[in-house]
mmCIF file of C-alpha atoms and ligand atoms in Angstrom:
data_model
loop_
_atom_site.group_PDB
_atom_site.id
_atom_site.type_symbol
_atom_site.label_atom_id
_atom_site.label_comp_id
_atom_site.label_asym_id
_atom_site.label_seq_id
_atom_site.Cartn_x
_atom_site.Cartn_y
_atom_site.Cartn_z
ATOM 1 C CA UNK A 224 0.042 0.080 -0.050
ATOM 2 C CA UNK A 225 3.062 2.285 0.304
ATOM 3 C CA UNK A 226 3.355 1.913 -3.380
ATOM 4 C CA UNK A 227 -0.209 3.444 -3.637
ATOM 5 C CA UNK A 228 0.701 6.431 -2.075
ATOM 6 C CA UNK A 229 3.631 7.535 -4.099
ATOM 7 C CA UNK A 230 1.236 8.615 -6.878
ATOM 8 C CA UNK A 231 1.670 12.079 -9.071
ATOM 9 C CA UNK A 232 -0.782 13.243 -11.358
ATOM 10 C CA UNK A 233 -0.244 15.153 -14.670
ATOM 11 C CA UNK A 234 -3.134 17.590 -15.743
ATOM 12 C CA UNK A 235 -3.107 18.864 -19.311
ATOM 13 C CA UNK A 236 -5.416 21.842 -20.350
ATOM 14 C CA UNK A 237 -7.074 23.230 -23.584
ATOM 15 C CA UNK A 238 -5.325 21.948 -27.007
ATOM 16 C CA UNK A 239 -2.787 19.927 -25.358
ATOM 17 C CA UNK A 240 -4.703 16.946 -26.875
ATOM 18 C CA UNK A 241 -3.561 18.368 -30.241
ATOM 19 C CA UNK A 242 0.467 17.749 -29.317
ATOM 20 C CA UNK A 243 2.234 16.477 -32.370
ATOM 21 C CA UNK A 244 0.066 18.130 -35.003
ATOM 22 C CA UNK A 245 -0.220 21.606 -33.458
ATOM 23 C CA UNK A 246 2.349 24.201 -34.173
ATOM 24 C CA UNK A 247 5.204 21.524 -33.925
ATOM 25 C CA UNK A 248 7.867 24.340 -34.361
ATOM 26 C CA UNK A 249 6.814 25.487 -30.796
ATOM 27 C CA UNK A 250 5.506 22.224 -29.497
ATOM 28 C CA UNK A 251 7.447 19.553 -31.122
ATOM 29 C CA UNK A 252 6.076 16.284 -32.788
ATOM 30 C CA UNK A 253 5.502 13.994 -29.970
ATOM 31 C CA UNK A 254 1.912 13.377 -29.312
ATOM 32 C CA UNK A 255 -0.006 13.458 -26.018
ATOM 33 C CA UNK A 256 -0.226 9.634 -25.699
ATOM 34 C CA UNK A 257 3.454 9.446 -25.977
ATOM 35 C CA UNK A 258 4.239 12.257 -23.657
ATOM 36 C CA UNK A 259 2.051 10.573 -21.127
ATOM 37 C CA UNK A 260 3.888 7.306 -21.595
ATOM 38 C CA UNK A 261 6.986 9.204 -21.069
ATOM 39 C CA UNK A 262 5.772 10.565 -17.805
ATOM 40 C CA UNK A 263 4.535 7.229 -16.607
ATOM 41 C CA UNK A 264 7.937 5.395 -17.506
ATOM 42 C CA UNK A 265 9.875 8.271 -15.847
ATOM 43 C CA UNK A 266 7.793 8.104 -12.750
ATOM 44 C CA UNK A 267 8.244 4.482 -12.589
ATOM 45 C CA UNK A 268 11.895 4.822 -12.990
ATOM 46 C CA UNK A 269 12.273 6.763 -9.951
ATOM 47 C CA UNK A 270 9.489 4.973 -7.733
ATOM 48 C CA UNK A 271 6.151 6.964 -8.693
ATOM 49 C CA UNK A 272 2.834 6.053 -10.016
ATOM 50 C CA UNK A 273 1.629 8.673 -12.602
ATOM 51 C CA UNK A 274 -1.861 9.252 -13.795
ATOM 52 C CA UNK A 275 -2.600 11.464 -16.590
ATOM 53 C CA UNK A 276 -5.604 13.547 -17.440
ATOM 54 C CA UNK A 277 -6.228 16.056 -20.312
ATOM 55 C CA UNK A 278 -9.238 18.174 -20.412
ATOM 56 C CA UNK A 279 -10.163 21.006 -23.036
ATOM 57 C CA UNK A 280 -12.871 21.847 -20.103
ATOM 58 C CA UNK A 281 -11.605 24.464 -17.514
ATOM 59 C CA UNK A 282 -14.331 22.877 -15.117
ATOM 60 C CA UNK A 283 -13.066 19.501 -15.514
ATOM 61 C CA UNK A 284 -9.611 20.535 -14.497
ATOM 62 C CA UNK A 285 -10.956 22.196 -11.608
ATOM 63 C CA UNK A 286 -13.158 19.139 -10.294
ATOM 64 C CA UNK A 287 -10.014 16.871 -10.869
ATOM 65 C CA UNK A 288 -7.899 19.266 -8.660
ATOM 66 C CA UNK A 289 -10.485 19.313 -5.986
ATOM 67 C CA UNK A 290 -10.724 15.673 -5.977
ATOM 68 C CA UNK A 291 -6.771 15.778 -5.711
ATOM 69 C CA UNK A 292 -6.883 17.721 -2.682
ATOM 70 C CA UNK A 293 -9.154 14.764 -0.943
ATOM 71 C CA UNK A 294 -6.749 12.075 -2.259
ATOM 72 C CA UNK A 295 -3.607 14.283 -0.782
ATOM 73 C CA UNK A 296 -5.544 14.344 2.409
ATOM 74 C CA UNK A 297 -6.290 10.777 2.471
ATOM 75 C CA UNK A 298 -2.458 10.100 1.525
ATOM 76 C CA UNK A 299 -3.183 8.603 -1.985
ATOM 77 C CA UNK A 300 -1.646 11.362 -3.881
ATOM 78 C CA UNK A 301 1.483 13.221 -3.576
ATOM 79 C CA UNK A 302 1.159 16.058 -6.121
ATOM 80 C CA UNK A 303 0.325 17.584 -9.587
ATOM 81 C CA UNK A 304 2.143 18.706 -12.336
ATOM 82 C CA UNK A 305 -0.097 20.864 -14.758
ATOM 83 C CA UNK A 306 0.068 22.376 -17.935
ATOM 84 C CA UNK A 307 -2.624 24.512 -18.161
ATOM 85 C CA UNK A 308 -2.361 25.348 -21.709
ATOM 86 C CA UNK A 309 -3.952 28.940 -22.595
ATOM 87 C CA UNK A 310 -5.698 28.691 -19.298
ATOM 88 C CA UNK A 311 -2.544 29.844 -17.759
ATOM 89 C CA UNK A 312 -2.859 33.555 -18.901
ATOM 90 C CA UNK A 313 -6.669 33.771 -17.879
ATOM 91 C CA UNK A 314 -7.974 31.358 -15.438
ATOM 92 C CA UNK A 315 -8.625 33.084 -12.029
ATOM 93 C CA UNK A 316 -10.686 29.839 -11.182
ATOM 94 C CA UNK A 317 -7.851 27.562 -11.622
ATOM 95 C CA UNK A 318 -5.756 29.854 -9.559
ATOM 96 C CA UNK A 319 -8.441 29.535 -6.889
ATOM 97 C CA UNK A 320 -8.833 26.036 -7.427
ATOM 98 C CA UNK A 321 -5.021 25.426 -6.493
ATOM 99 C CA UNK A 322 -5.289 27.439 -3.721
ATOM 100 C CA UNK A 323 -8.056 25.688 -2.499
ATOM 101 C CA UNK A 324 -6.061 22.480 -1.965
ATOM 102 C CA UNK A 325 -3.148 23.905 -0.360
ATOM 103 C CA UNK A 326 -0.719 22.357 0.727
ATOM 104 C CA UNK A 327 -0.981 19.805 -2.103
ATOM 105 C CA UNK A 328 2.138 20.430 -4.148
ATOM 106 C CA UNK A 329 1.488 21.744 -7.519
ATOM 107 C CA UNK A 330 4.169 22.574 -10.223
ATOM 108 C CA UNK A 331 3.085 24.363 -13.326
ATOM 109 C CA UNK A 332 4.782 23.417 -16.456
ATOM 110 C CA UNK A 333 5.051 24.405 -20.042
ATOM 111 C CA UNK A 334 6.596 22.945 -22.927
ATOM 112 C CA UNK A 335 7.815 26.274 -24.716
ATOM 113 C CA UNK A 336 9.560 29.071 -23.248
ATOM 114 C CA UNK A 337 6.344 31.301 -22.841
ATOM 115 C CA UNK A 338 8.711 34.292 -22.086
ATOM 116 C CA UNK A 339 10.430 34.058 -25.306
ATOM 117 C CA UNK A 340 6.946 34.207 -27.047
ATOM 118 C CA UNK A 341 4.139 36.975 -27.514
ATOM 119 C CA UNK A 342 3.951 39.162 -24.796
ATOM 120 C CA UNK A 343 0.256 37.679 -23.656
ATOM 121 C CA UNK A 344 2.093 34.550 -22.810
ATOM 122 C CA UNK A 345 4.662 36.515 -20.518
ATOM 123 C CA UNK A 346 2.056 36.278 -17.501
ATOM 124 C CA UNK A 347 0.617 33.450 -15.594
ATOM 125 C CA UNK A 348 -2.318 33.949 -13.185
ATOM 126 C CA UNK A 349 -1.369 30.387 -12.113
ATOM 127 C CA UNK A 350 2.184 30.939 -10.892
ATOM 128 C CA UNK A 351 1.413 32.808 -7.687
ATOM 129 C CA UNK A 352 -0.810 29.785 -6.452
ATOM 130 C CA UNK A 353 1.921 26.848 -7.250
ATOM 131 C CA UNK A 354 5.154 25.786 -5.553
ATOM 132 C CA UNK A 355 7.301 26.504 -8.737
ATOM 133 C CA UNK A 356 7.247 26.956 -12.568
ATOM 134 C CA UNK A 357 9.142 24.810 -15.081
ATOM 135 C CA UNK A 358 9.061 26.216 -18.880
ATOM 136 C CA UNK A 359 10.819 25.776 -22.116
ATOM 137 C CA UNK A 360 12.268 22.343 -21.928
ATOM 138 C CA UNK A 361 10.111 20.811 -24.549
ATOM 139 C CA UNK A 362 8.262 17.872 -23.176
ATOM 140 C CA UNK A 363 10.969 17.045 -20.810
ATOM 141 C CA UNK A 364 9.555 19.690 -18.901
ATOM 142 C CA UNK A 365 7.020 17.292 -17.465
ATOM 143 C CA UNK A 366 9.847 15.258 -16.620
ATOM 144 C CA UNK A 367 10.972 17.880 -14.482
ATOM 145 C CA UNK A 368 8.011 18.531 -13.215
ATOM 146 C CA UNK A 369 7.667 15.162 -11.940
ATOM 147 C CA UNK A 370 11.362 15.719 -10.556
ATOM 148 C CA UNK A 371 10.024 18.816 -8.595
ATOM 149 C CA UNK A 372 7.413 17.102 -7.068
ATOM 150 C CA UNK A 373 9.740 14.212 -5.675
ATOM 151 C CA UNK A 374 12.096 16.999 -4.549
ATOM 152 C CA UNK A 375 9.159 18.614 -2.521
ATOM 153 C CA UNK A 376 7.948 15.402 -1.067
ATOM 154 C CA UNK A 377 11.594 14.517 0.043
ATOM 155 C CA UNK A 378 12.229 17.881 1.619
ATOM 156 C CA UNK A 379 9.134 17.742 3.420
ATOM 157 C CA UNK A 380 10.055 14.243 4.853
ATOM 158 C CA UNK A 381 13.372 15.483 5.959
ATOM 159 C CA UNK A 382 11.822 18.448 7.517
HETATM 160 C C1 LIG B 654 1.735 26.255 -23.207
HETATM 161 C C2 LIG B 654 2.134 27.824 -23.449
HETATM 162 C C3 LIG B 654 0.776 28.384 -23.453
HETATM 163 O O1 LIG B 654 1.019 29.767 -23.595
HETATM 164 C C4 LIG B 654 -0.043 27.923 -24.493
HETATM 165 O O2 LIG B 654 -1.485 28.583 -24.533
HETATM 166 C C5 LIG B 654 -0.276 26.538 -24.656
HETATM 167 C C6 LIG B 654 0.867 25.539 -24.179
HETATM 168 C C7 LIG B 654 3.117 25.482 -23.243
HETATM 169 O O3 LIG B 654 2.968 24.326 -22.991
HETATM 170 O O4 LIG B 654 4.052 25.867 -23.783
HETATM 171 O O5 LIG B 654 -1.341 25.879 -24.834
HETATM 172 O O6 LIG B 654 1.270 25.918 -21.920
#
């Protein structure tokens, strides 16, 4: 049952289901199912079970975050890595949902370096609600996000 506790949730927001075909110059040619498989493989390698969900619906992401909050309290989940897509720049509701499940560790991640792109991508309304932000490492941003959750979990153990 110790193994069951070591679960990390990967959330992907709007349009990330189009990975592989959507603006490949920006996001690469790897599909979402492949990215999710890499996340699961990476998690397994370092001893974590990885569950993945993508939704184009803000409310579905919010519902899953609330559920994650309950799972965290029950000792069934360690943390979340979320790529909110364009909701990054607009969704106060997602910000509030993440705040609402504090102190559940949440890492915001982006495939592209949003700071090197259009001005409207430079600001995240999510960033102030999460433990940390990773961006610009292509699909490796997700693996780094998993590492970040693991680092928080281990730091909490020591402290
Ligand atoms: C993104 C960056 C966002 O600005 C954009 O709206 C996305 C993807 C990324 O992973 O680089 O949908 O979150």
